[in-house]
Coordinates of C-alpha atoms in Angstrom, one line a residue:
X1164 CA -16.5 -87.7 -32.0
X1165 CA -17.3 -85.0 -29.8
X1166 CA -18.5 -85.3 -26.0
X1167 CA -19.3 -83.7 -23.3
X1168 CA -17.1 -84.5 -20.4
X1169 CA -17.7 -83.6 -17.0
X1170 CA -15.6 -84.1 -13.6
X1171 CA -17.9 -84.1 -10.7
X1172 CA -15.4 -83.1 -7.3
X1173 CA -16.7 -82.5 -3.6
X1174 CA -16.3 -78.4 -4.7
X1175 CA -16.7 -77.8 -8.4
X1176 CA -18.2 -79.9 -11.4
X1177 CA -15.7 -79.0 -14.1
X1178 CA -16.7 -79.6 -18.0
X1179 CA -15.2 -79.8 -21.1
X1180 CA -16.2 -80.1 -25.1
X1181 CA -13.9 -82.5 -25.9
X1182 CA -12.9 -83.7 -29.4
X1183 CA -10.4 -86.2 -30.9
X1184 CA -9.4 -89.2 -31.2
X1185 CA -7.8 -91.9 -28.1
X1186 CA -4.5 -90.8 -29.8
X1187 CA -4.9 -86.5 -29.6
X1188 CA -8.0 -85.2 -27.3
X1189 CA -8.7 -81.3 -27.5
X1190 CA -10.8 -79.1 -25.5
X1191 CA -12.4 -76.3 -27.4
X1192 CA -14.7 -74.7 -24.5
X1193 CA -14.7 -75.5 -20.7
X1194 CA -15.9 -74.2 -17.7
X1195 CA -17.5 -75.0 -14.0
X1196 CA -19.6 -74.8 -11.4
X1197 CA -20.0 -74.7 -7.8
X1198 CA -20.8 -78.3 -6.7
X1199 CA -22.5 -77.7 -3.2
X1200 CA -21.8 -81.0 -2.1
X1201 CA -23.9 -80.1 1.3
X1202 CA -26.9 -79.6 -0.7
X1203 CA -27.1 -83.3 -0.4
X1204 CA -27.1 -85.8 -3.2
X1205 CA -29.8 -85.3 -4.9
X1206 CA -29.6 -81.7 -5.3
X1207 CA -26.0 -81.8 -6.8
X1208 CA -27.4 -84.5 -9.5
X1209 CA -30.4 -82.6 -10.3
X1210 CA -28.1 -80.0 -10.6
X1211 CA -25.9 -81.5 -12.7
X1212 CA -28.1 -82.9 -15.1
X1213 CA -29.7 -79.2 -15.4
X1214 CA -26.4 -78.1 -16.5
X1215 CA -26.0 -81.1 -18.9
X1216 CA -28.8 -80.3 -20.4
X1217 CA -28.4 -76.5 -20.9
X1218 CA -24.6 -77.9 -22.9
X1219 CA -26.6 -80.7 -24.9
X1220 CA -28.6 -78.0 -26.1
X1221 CA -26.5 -75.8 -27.3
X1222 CA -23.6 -78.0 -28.1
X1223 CA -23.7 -80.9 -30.8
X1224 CA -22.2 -83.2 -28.8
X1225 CA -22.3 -87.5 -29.3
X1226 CA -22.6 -88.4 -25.5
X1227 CA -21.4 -87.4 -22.0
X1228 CA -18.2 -89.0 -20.4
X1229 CA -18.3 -88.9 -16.5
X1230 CA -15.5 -88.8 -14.1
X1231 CA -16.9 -88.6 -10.2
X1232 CA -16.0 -88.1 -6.9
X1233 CA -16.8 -91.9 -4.8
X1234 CA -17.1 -95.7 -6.2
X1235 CA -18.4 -95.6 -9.5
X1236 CA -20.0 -98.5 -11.2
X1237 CA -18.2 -98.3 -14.6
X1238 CA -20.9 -100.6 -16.1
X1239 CA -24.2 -98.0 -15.7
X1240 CA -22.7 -95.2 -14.0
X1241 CA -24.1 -95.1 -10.7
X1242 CA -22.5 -94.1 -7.5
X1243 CA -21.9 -97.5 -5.2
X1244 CA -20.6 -95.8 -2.6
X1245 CA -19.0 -91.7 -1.5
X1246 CA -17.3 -90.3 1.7
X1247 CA -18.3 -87.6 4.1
X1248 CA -17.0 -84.9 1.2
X1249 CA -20.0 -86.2 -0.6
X1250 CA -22.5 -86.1 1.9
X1251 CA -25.4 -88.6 0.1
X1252 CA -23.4 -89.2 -3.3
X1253 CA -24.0 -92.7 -2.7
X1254 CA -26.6 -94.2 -4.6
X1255 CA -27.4 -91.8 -6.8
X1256 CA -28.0 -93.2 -10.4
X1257 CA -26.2 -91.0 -12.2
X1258 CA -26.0 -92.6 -14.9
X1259 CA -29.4 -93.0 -15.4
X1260 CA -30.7 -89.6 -14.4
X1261 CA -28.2 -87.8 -17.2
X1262 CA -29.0 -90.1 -20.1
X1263 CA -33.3 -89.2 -19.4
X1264 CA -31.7 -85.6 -18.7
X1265 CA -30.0 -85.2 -22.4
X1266 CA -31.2 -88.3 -24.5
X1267 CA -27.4 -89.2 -25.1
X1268 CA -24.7 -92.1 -24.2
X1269 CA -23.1 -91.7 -20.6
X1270 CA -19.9 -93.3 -19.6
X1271 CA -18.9 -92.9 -16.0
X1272 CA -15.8 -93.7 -13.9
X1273 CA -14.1 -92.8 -10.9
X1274 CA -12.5 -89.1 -11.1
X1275 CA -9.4 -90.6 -9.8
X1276 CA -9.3 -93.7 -12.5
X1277 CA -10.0 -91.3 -15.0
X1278 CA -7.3 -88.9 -13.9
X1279 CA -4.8 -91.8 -14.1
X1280 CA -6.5 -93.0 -17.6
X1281 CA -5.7 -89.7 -18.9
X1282 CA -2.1 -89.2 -17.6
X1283 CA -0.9 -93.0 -18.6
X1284 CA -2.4 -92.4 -22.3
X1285 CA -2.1 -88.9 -23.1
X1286 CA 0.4 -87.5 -20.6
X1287 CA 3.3 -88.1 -17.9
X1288 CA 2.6 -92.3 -18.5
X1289 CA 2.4 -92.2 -22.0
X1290 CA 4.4 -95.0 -24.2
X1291 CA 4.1 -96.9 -21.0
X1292 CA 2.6 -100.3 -20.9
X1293 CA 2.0 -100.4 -17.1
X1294 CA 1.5 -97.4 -15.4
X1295 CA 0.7 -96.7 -11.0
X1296 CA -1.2 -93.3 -11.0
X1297 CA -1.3 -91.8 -7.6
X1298 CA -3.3 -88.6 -6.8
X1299 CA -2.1 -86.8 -3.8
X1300 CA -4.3 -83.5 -3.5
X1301 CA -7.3 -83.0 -0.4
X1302 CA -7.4 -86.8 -0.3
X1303 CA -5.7 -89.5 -2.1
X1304 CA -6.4 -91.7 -5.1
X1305 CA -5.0 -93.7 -8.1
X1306 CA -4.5 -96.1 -10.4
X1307 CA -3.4 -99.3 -12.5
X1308 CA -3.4 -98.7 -15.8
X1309 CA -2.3 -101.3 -18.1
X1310 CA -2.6 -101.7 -21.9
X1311 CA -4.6 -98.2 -21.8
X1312 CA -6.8 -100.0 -19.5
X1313 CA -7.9 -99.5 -15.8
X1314 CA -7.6 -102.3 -13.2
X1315 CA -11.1 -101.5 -11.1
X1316 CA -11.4 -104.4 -9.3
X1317 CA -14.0 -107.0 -8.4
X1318 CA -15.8 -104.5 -6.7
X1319 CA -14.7 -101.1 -8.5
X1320 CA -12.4 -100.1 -5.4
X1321 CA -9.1 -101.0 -7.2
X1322 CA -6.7 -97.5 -6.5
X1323 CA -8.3 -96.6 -2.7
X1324 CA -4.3 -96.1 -2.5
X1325 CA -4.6 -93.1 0.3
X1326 CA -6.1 -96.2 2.9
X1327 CA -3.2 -98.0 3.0
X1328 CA -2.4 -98.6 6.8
X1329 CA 1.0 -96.7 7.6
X1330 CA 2.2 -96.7 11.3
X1331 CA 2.7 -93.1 11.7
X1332 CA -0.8 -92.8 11.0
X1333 CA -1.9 -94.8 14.0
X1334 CA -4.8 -93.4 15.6
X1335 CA -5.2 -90.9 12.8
X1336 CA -9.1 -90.2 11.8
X1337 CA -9.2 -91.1 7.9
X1338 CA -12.2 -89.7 5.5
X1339 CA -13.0 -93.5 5.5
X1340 CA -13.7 -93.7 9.3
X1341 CA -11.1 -96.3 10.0
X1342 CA -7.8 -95.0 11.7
X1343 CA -4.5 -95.1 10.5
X1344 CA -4.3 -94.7 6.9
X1345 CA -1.8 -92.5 4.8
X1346 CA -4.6 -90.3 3.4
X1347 CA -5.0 -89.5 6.9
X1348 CA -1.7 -88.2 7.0
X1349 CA 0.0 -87.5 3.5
X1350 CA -3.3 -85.3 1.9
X1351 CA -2.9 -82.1 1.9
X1352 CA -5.9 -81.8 4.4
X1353 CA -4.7 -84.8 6.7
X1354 CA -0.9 -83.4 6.9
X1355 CA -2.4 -80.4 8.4
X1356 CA -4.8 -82.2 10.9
X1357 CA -1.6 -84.3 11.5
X1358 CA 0.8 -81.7 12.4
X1359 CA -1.8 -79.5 14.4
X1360 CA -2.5 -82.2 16.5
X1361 CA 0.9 -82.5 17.4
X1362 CA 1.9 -78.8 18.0
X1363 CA 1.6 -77.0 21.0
X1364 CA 2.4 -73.7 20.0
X1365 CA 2.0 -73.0 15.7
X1366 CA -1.7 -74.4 14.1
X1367 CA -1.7 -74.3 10.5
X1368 CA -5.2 -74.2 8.2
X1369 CA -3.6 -76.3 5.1
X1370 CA -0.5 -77.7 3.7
X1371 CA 0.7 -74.6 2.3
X1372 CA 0.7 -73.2 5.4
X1373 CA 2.6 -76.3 6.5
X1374 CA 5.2 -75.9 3.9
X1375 CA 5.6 -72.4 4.9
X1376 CA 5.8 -73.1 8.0
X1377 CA 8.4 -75.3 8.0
X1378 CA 11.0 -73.7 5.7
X1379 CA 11.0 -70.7 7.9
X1380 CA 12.7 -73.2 10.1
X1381 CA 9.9 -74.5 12.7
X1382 CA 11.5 -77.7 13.5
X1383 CA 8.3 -80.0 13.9
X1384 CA 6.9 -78.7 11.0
X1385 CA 9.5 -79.4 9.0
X1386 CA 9.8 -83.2 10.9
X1387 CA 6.1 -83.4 9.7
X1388 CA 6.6 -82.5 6.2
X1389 CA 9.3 -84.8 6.0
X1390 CA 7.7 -87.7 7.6
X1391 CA 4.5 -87.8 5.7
X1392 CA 6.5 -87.5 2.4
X1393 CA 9.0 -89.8 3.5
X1394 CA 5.6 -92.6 4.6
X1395 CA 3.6 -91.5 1.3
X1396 CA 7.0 -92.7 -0.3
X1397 CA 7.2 -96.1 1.4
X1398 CA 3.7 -96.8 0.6
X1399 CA 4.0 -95.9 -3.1
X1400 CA 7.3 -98.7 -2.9
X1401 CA 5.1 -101.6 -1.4
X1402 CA 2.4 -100.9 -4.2
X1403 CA 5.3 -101.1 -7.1
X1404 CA 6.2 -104.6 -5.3
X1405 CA 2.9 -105.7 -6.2
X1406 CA 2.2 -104.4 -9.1
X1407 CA 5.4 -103.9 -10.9
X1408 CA 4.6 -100.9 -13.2
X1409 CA 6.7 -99.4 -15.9
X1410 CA 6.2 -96.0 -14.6
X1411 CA 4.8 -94.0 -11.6
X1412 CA 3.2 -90.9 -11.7
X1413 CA 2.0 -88.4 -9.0
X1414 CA -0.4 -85.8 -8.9
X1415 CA -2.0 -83.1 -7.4
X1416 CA -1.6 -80.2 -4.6
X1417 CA 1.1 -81.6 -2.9
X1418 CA 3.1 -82.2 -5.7
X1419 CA 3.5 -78.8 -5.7
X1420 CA 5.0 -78.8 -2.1
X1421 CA 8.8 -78.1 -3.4
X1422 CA 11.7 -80.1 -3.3
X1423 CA 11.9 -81.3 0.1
X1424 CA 9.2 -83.3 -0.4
X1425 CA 9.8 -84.8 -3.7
X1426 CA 13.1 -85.6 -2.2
X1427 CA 11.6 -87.3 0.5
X1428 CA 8.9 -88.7 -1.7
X1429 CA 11.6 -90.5 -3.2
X1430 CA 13.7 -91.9 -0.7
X1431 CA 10.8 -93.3 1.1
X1432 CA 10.1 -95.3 -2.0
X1433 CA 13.7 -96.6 -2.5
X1434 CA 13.8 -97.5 1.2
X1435 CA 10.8 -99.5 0.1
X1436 CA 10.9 -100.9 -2.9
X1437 CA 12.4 -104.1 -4.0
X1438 CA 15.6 -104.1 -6.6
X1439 CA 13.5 -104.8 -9.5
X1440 CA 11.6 -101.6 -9.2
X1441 CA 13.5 -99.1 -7.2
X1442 CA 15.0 -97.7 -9.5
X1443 CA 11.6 -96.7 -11.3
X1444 CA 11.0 -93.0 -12.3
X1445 CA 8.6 -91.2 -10.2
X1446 CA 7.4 -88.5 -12.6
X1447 CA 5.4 -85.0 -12.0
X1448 CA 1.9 -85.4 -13.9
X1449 CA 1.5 -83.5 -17.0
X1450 CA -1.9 -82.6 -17.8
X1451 CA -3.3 -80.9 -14.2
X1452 CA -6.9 -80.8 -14.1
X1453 CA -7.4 -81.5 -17.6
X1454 CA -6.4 -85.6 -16.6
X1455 CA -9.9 -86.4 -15.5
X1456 CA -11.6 -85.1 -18.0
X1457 CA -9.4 -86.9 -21.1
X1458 CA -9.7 -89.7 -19.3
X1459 CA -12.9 -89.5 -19.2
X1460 CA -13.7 -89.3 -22.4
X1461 CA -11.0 -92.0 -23.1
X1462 CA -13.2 -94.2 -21.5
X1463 CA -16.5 -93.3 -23.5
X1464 CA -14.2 -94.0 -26.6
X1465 CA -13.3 -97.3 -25.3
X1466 CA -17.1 -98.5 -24.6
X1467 CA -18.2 -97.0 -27.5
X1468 CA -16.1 -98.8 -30.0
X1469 CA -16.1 -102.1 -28.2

């Protein structure tokens, strides 16, 4: 089977050929473009099903496989709900609007559930039964997968994992609009709007910056760092309480922050977690931006054949 697999973000729609089996995917052409999320919702579908189409055409492909930015209906494919990144994402029947677009099968998910689909089957979570995905880029996301399956939820909002309340978040704007969420705090873009609105004398424009910042030995930039791993850590714990994966396995920009944070990363968790899991390994994700769209397409394969 072959598909088309796209991975819709607030700033570029990425797309794949994919091909394979659920066992060995392979991408044999890719590419993006700009998503123009301020265009409004409408425009960025229209958009996106012009450049559906345009692949369709020229690619024998057997359907489309979706991951997206905001609460995706996994049944038809439209968007339930998006944040501010997405400004009127919500609603649109995307679903719909690509299958009249290209005549073909469309499958949609969550961008984050499919980024954790792909990593538990085909990447860092793989041989795992149970596997807690967690996301931790601009914002934060993840994801139960069990059996090769995603947990989403009565009301597809299972993995929201970056609005769980931590207390050094309090008073914290989240993307949500409620207050004192880790997203708010541990995302690369909420560390940042965290530690500048504690400075007096450094600002910073993102968490690089941050990092930077703090190993040339500013001492509340380097607090911050270390506090928002350390939290990010703790709330990762109290989700393997509940859920009691096999695995866990993190994502994303800040994954890339160095040691100190992985370091703190982990002994927030351990300060955390319960005996029975604490002693759990938190692996590095495997598969980078190609997670989404394997998972993705793991999905389609999953409808399809069912």
């Amino acid at each position: 089977m072959v598909l088309l697999s796209l991975d819709i973000g607030g700033t570029k729609v990425g797309w794949a050929i994919v091909s394979g089996g659920i066992g060995e995917l392979s991408i044999s052409e890719r590419g993006s473009i700009p998503t123009q999320a301020f265009d409004g919702g409408a425009r960025v579908a229209e958009r996106i099903c012009e450049l559906a189409a345009e692949l369709v055409e020229r690619v024998d492909v057997d359907g489309i496989a979706v991951a997206s930015a905001g609460v995706v209906d996994p049944q038809t494919g439209a968007i339930v709900s998006a944040t501010g990144t997405m400004p009127g994402w919500g609603g649109t029947a995307l679903g719909d609007l690509l299958r009249e677009a290209t005549t073909k099968p469309v499958w949609a998910i969550n961008d984050v559930h499919a980024h954790g689909l792909g990593e538990a089957v085909l990447g860092a979570g793989r041989g795992f039964r149970s596997v807690l995905t967690c996301a931790v880029g601009t914002g934060i996301g993840g994801a139960h997968i069990t059996n090769g399956r995603i947990v989403f939820g009565d009301h597809n909002l299972a993995g929201h994992f970056g609005h769980i309340h931590h207390h050094f978040a309090a008073d914290q704007p989240c993307s949500c609009g409620r207050t004192g969420h880790i997203e708010a705090i541990c995302s690369g873009s909420g560390i940042t709007t965290w530690f500048n609105s504690r400075s007096t004398d450094a600002k910073v424009n993102n968490g690089r910056e941050l990092q930077d910042l703090a190993e040339s030995g500013h001492e509340l930039a380097a607090t911050t760092f270390a506090q928002s791993a350390y939290a990010l850590g703790e709330v990762l714990g109290s989700l393997a309480n509940s859920i009691d994966p096999s695995v866990v396995v993190l994502s994303g920009s800040m994954t890339r922050s160095g040691q100190t944070w992985w370091s703190e990363v982990r002994r927030g968790y351990r300060a955390s977690a319960m005996d029975f899991v604490a002693d759990l390994e938190l692996r590095n994700g495997e598969l980078g931006s190609d997670a989404p769209l394997f998972g993705a397409a793991l999905y389609y394969y999953s409808r399809e054949n069912n």
